[in-house]
């Protein structure tokens, strides 16, 4: 379990102080897979490194497994090597002067959780089996492929059975196909050993598929914490809507009765709190929630649209359409038969809109 | 069909551009082969001949028999190994902790220490040696004078005239070079390797011992081999400290064979002694290249821009700074202060009120009377000639090595690196022999140009290393983008390549200029009345026992170097921001 309260961190740069973390509060439950998601420079890696003790926080408390490991106010700072953690680095950080066995055994022989020598071999081979590298014990580290290094790093991080596992963009150096395969495997491994995991990524697909919960960060602040479904279907603000998945944005104006005036006429939807009548708002809708039809159907809100471009992806087709002077992206099934220049009817489902002030 | 194929081959062979590049690269290789090969060949030739240079006579092994049946030779070999080992030990003792402190910890005043290390390179080794003698000589040394005065000691407190003393001065002088080499290796190390150990629960000490040291070991070993190779070849400390104490090493043995205090020069014997130096140099250079290659296998470049957190030293902060300052005072402060103090007095004495009252600038004024203007003119020739020729050849060689597909570009690169393995004293002796024996084809003996040639050969290795790295940094596609835009090859070179490499090349131009300015070994070996330079004047003054004048000229020498480098670094610091290789 990890608990972070009011975490703040400043970095000194040539241009003065920069606030890297502006007060982070979050809790990761027992055995939970928790993903920190955000663009580069949003503070997600800094948060992770503060939990690891590789950075020293300037303010706020960090608790790991019920013990406070960092609290500048109380003068507590447990150094990295005394924290009960395992960590996988973006560069894997496989020690090049050791072979696979020595890399994985190192935490057991020299680390915090030393075990009797005769048990080391068994533990190491268990860990290597877990990551499907059994039998590669004697391979020099410099002879491993990227994917294999990744697995060794994983084995080394879990071999001590730490309370929490920290991962800093572990898949970003792999090629696309291997990345997807490793994603599934990572999930399986962390489930099977039941470790609490804090995972950092800038890849939203990775975040949605891996996390029990996802935390979206930007500019040193947390913008939303929730299950992948919540974050994707109900983004709490414009940034999350923009960052997680594709989204169409349309300018609108609030008219009194719970409706928004838009280029498509009045749209009825749930409004954010504290909005004044007449104020400017942004309407958002996902491309896959829009559909095109050859002609208007009864009972649905429809507008005329013209196909501007079509991007065929095989399983899907991304269309750019012009409707009432607004450019919108529409995601249809791959076999949709609309051609560029064709006129059609755009269906706007009323329950799919989000509104942001 | 066949006719077309033949035509194609012919066209390719006659393709002017290809032909031109190959011809050009071939000419460069020939030039380098002559420059590097001629002195080596001369050393071999003179080892097989007796008598004076140019006397001819049959080839003989007499010199080798004489050299290697003398038990004294083996004593000298032992001295050389002890001196070199001691030097490397002293250097690493300072350099390794300094690299760690400056690269990874929050030691205060890091920037200042860094700059002062560079300043240390500008103080010539022979001046530092002289300053330490003025301090620690058993007879005249200030420390021993002081010990006699205060404690009434009969015996000198310390003496520099022994192998540990020599190793100490030489070792201290090598630290900046070792530091910059190690720092470069350290920079390419992925900091996550260290952090992975911490997150595995391994203590800082264990991490340093089990991770940092083993990973940097190839780099440290490479530096060790390089230093050992250089320590065998150095001449200044063995000459200034070793010769009066009758402690000979190989380099001073070669020198005394060709410039004996009494009697006739024996080039044959010098060649026979030089053979073993040459062999050792080549073998060590081979190991060095192999270690560097192995070290590259260990470096992982993450491409991620974050800087590892500096290790907080806490209460050890000031001890760390004290350590750095201790080193800097041995390298920079103490030698410089001793020289300044000595230069202001009529004769060397301990600081006191009485001594202060006799402070004078007379020594600075009389230098010109003793030295005349010739050394200054000659030194200026060196400072402009050597770097210009060296950098021109280096840029051309690097362009062929990095940018073209000439089949023998690897050989060209190796040939340019070879002078690293060639001890400068042998290079100079070889050139001297060439100039003496073949006076009519190579009529430069006794002129400043023979020193220019010697220096150029010596620093081509350094020059090409820096131009190689500068060229690599200019991505090939930048050049190709220029060509695709329709610019001609000369215009691409002039408008794109040249501006991008200019800063880096200029940077090493300055360094070669400064190194040539303070060089003494080759200048002394090739010395004649006409080609005297400032460094050889200092050497002569020292030989004559004109201590205050030596100090005054030394202070001028150092001050001038500091002003030149400081002004250029300040003036061109913006230019250096892009493209600079160092």
Short mmCIF file of C-alpha atoms in Angstrom, two decimals, chain A residues 145-316:
data_model
loop_
_atom_site.label_atom_id
_atom_site.label_comp_id
_atom_site.label_asym_id
_atom_site.label_seq_id
_atom_site.Cartn_x
_atom_site.Cartn_y
_atom_site.Cartn_z
CA UNK A 145 17.92 -8.63 -26.62
CA UNK A 146 15.81 -5.67 -25.50
CA UNK A 147 12.87 -7.88 -24.60
CA UNK A 148 15.08 -10.27 -22.62
CA UNK A 149 16.71 -7.40 -20.73
CA UNK A 150 13.24 -6.21 -19.87
CA UNK A 151 12.40 -9.62 -18.43
CA UNK A 152 15.63 -9.79 -16.43
CA UNK A 153 14.88 -6.36 -15.00
CA UNK A 154 11.44 -7.59 -14.02
CA UNK A 155 12.82 -10.73 -12.38
CA UNK A 156 15.39 -8.68 -10.47
CA UNK A 157 12.71 -6.31 -9.23
CA UNK A 158 10.41 -9.01 -7.85
CA UNK A 159 12.96 -11.55 -6.63
CA UNK A 160 12.99 -10.07 -3.12
CA UNK A 161 9.18 -10.13 -2.98
CA UNK A 162 8.95 -6.41 -2.19
CA UNK A 163 5.82 -4.77 -0.77
CA UNK A 164 5.58 -2.47 -3.74
CA UNK A 165 6.79 -2.59 -7.32
CA UNK A 166 7.70 0.61 -9.17
CA UNK A 167 7.91 0.75 -12.95
CA UNK A 168 9.15 3.72 -14.94
CA UNK A 169 7.99 3.45 -18.56
CA UNK A 170 9.33 -0.09 -18.78
CA UNK A 171 7.90 -0.80 -22.22
CA UNK A 172 8.81 2.40 -24.04
CA UNK A 173 12.08 1.04 -25.46
CA UNK A 174 10.45 -2.03 -27.05
CA UNK A 175 9.02 -2.16 -30.54
CA UNK A 176 5.24 -2.02 -30.95
CA UNK A 177 4.47 -5.73 -31.29
CA UNK A 178 6.69 -6.80 -28.40
CA UNK A 179 5.28 -4.00 -26.31
CA UNK A 180 1.75 -5.35 -26.58
CA UNK A 181 2.85 -8.85 -25.74
CA UNK A 182 4.85 -7.67 -22.73
CA UNK A 183 1.90 -5.58 -21.59
CA UNK A 184 -0.25 -8.68 -21.24
CA UNK A 185 2.55 -10.55 -19.54
CA UNK A 186 3.31 -7.75 -17.08
CA UNK A 187 -0.30 -7.82 -15.96
CA UNK A 188 -0.18 -11.59 -15.52
CA UNK A 189 3.06 -11.49 -13.51
CA UNK A 190 1.96 -8.73 -11.14
CA UNK A 191 -1.40 -10.49 -10.62
CA UNK A 192 0.24 -13.83 -9.88
CA UNK A 193 2.56 -12.44 -7.21
CA UNK A 194 -0.06 -9.98 -5.96
CA UNK A 195 2.26 -7.04 -5.57
CA UNK A 196 1.13 -3.43 -5.21
CA UNK A 197 2.31 -1.69 -8.36
CA UNK A 198 2.93 1.94 -9.26
CA UNK A 199 3.42 2.28 -12.98
CA UNK A 200 4.45 5.38 -14.96
CA UNK A 201 3.67 5.84 -18.64
CA UNK A 202 2.85 8.49 -21.20
CA UNK A 203 1.04 5.95 -23.40
CA UNK A 204 -2.71 6.13 -22.76
CA UNK A 205 -3.44 2.75 -24.35
CA UNK A 206 -0.92 1.16 -21.97
CA UNK A 207 -2.50 2.97 -19.02
CA UNK A 208 -6.04 1.93 -19.88
CA UNK A 209 -5.20 -1.72 -20.52
CA UNK A 210 -2.91 -2.21 -17.50
CA UNK A 211 -4.33 -0.17 -14.66
CA UNK A 212 -6.85 -1.07 -12.01
CA UNK A 213 -6.92 2.67 -11.59
CA UNK A 214 -5.41 5.43 -13.67
CA UNK A 215 -4.21 8.79 -12.43
CA UNK A 216 -3.86 11.52 -15.05
CA UNK A 217 -1.30 14.21 -14.24
CA UNK A 218 -0.30 17.46 -15.85
CA UNK A 219 2.09 20.22 -14.78
CA UNK A 220 2.72 18.69 -11.38
CA UNK A 221 -0.91 18.20 -10.49
CA UNK A 222 -3.37 15.32 -10.42
CA UNK A 223 -6.30 15.97 -12.76
CA UNK A 224 -8.31 12.78 -12.36
CA UNK A 225 -8.08 9.43 -10.61
CA UNK A 226 -10.42 6.64 -11.56
CA UNK A 227 -10.89 3.28 -13.19
CA UNK A 228 -9.86 3.15 -16.86
CA UNK A 229 -13.54 3.18 -17.83
CA UNK A 230 -14.25 6.26 -15.73
CA UNK A 231 -11.27 8.15 -17.06
CA UNK A 232 -12.12 7.31 -20.64
CA UNK A 233 -15.86 7.76 -20.58
CA UNK A 234 -16.14 10.61 -18.07
CA UNK A 235 -13.06 12.80 -18.32
CA UNK A 236 -13.37 15.38 -15.57
CA UNK A 237 -11.76 18.22 -17.45
CA UNK A 238 -10.65 19.39 -20.81
CA UNK A 239 -7.06 18.21 -20.46
CA UNK A 240 -8.00 14.64 -19.56
CA UNK A 241 -10.55 14.61 -22.39
CA UNK A 242 -7.84 15.73 -24.77
CA UNK A 243 -5.06 13.52 -23.49
CA UNK A 244 -6.88 10.21 -23.06
CA UNK A 245 -8.20 8.96 -26.38
CA UNK A 246 -9.46 10.93 -29.36
CA UNK A 247 -12.01 13.67 -28.85
CA UNK A 248 -13.95 16.26 -30.90
CA UNK A 249 -14.29 19.68 -29.34
CA UNK A 250 -17.02 22.18 -30.25
CA UNK A 251 -17.47 25.66 -28.86
CA UNK A 252 -20.86 26.40 -27.37
CA UNK A 253 -22.77 28.77 -25.10
CA UNK A 254 -24.92 27.89 -22.11
CA UNK A 255 -28.57 28.69 -22.48
CA UNK A 256 -30.56 28.69 -19.26
CA UNK A 257 -32.47 25.46 -19.25
CA UNK A 258 -29.71 22.84 -19.00
CA UNK A 259 -29.00 23.11 -22.69
CA UNK A 260 -26.04 24.28 -24.72
CA UNK A 261 -26.32 26.29 -27.90
CA UNK A 262 -24.01 24.88 -30.54
CA UNK A 263 -23.62 25.07 -34.29
CA UNK A 264 -25.82 21.97 -34.38
CA UNK A 265 -28.61 23.69 -32.51
CA UNK A 266 -29.43 23.14 -28.86
CA UNK A 267 -27.81 20.15 -27.18
CA UNK A 268 -29.20 18.82 -23.93
CA UNK A 269 -26.61 17.36 -21.56
CA UNK A 270 -25.35 17.22 -17.99
CA UNK A 271 -23.70 20.52 -17.11
CA UNK A 272 -20.63 21.13 -14.98
CA UNK A 273 -21.27 22.82 -11.66
CA UNK A 274 -21.08 26.56 -11.20
CA UNK A 275 -21.72 27.48 -14.82
CA UNK A 276 -23.37 30.82 -15.45
CA UNK A 277 -26.10 31.20 -18.00
CA UNK A 278 -24.63 32.61 -21.19
CA UNK A 279 -21.05 31.55 -20.44
CA UNK A 280 -18.81 29.99 -23.05
CA UNK A 281 -18.34 26.21 -22.77
CA UNK A 282 -16.68 23.45 -24.76
CA UNK A 283 -18.67 20.44 -25.89
CA UNK A 284 -16.79 17.18 -26.39
CA UNK A 285 -17.70 13.92 -28.07
CA UNK A 286 -15.61 10.89 -29.06
CA UNK A 287 -15.24 10.01 -32.75
CA UNK A 288 -16.56 6.48 -32.19
CA UNK A 289 -19.80 7.84 -30.73
CA UNK A 290 -20.62 9.68 -33.92
CA UNK A 291 -22.12 7.76 -36.83
CA UNK A 292 -22.92 8.52 -40.43
CA UNK A 293 -26.09 7.43 -42.19
CA UNK A 294 -27.14 7.75 -45.82
CA UNK A 295 -30.37 9.56 -44.85
CA UNK A 296 -32.07 10.95 -41.80
CA UNK A 297 -33.77 8.54 -39.45
CA UNK A 298 -36.66 9.44 -37.23
CA UNK A 299 -36.14 10.10 -33.51
CA UNK A 300 -32.40 10.88 -33.59
CA UNK A 301 -30.66 14.26 -33.62
CA UNK A 302 -29.15 14.58 -37.07
CA UNK A 303 -27.31 17.17 -39.11
CA UNK A 304 -26.14 17.26 -42.71
CA UNK A 305 -22.47 16.44 -43.22
CA UNK A 306 -19.94 16.15 -46.02
CA UNK A 307 -16.98 13.75 -45.95
CA UNK A 308 -13.69 15.68 -46.27
CA UNK A 309 -11.05 13.01 -45.81
CA UNK A 310 -11.00 9.30 -45.15
CA UNK A 311 -8.21 7.44 -43.37
CA UNK A 312 -8.63 3.70 -43.81
CA UNK A 313 -7.07 1.66 -40.99
CA UNK A 314 -8.30 -1.82 -41.79
CA UNK A 315 -10.54 -2.56 -38.84
CA UNK A 316 -11.76 0.99 -38.70
#
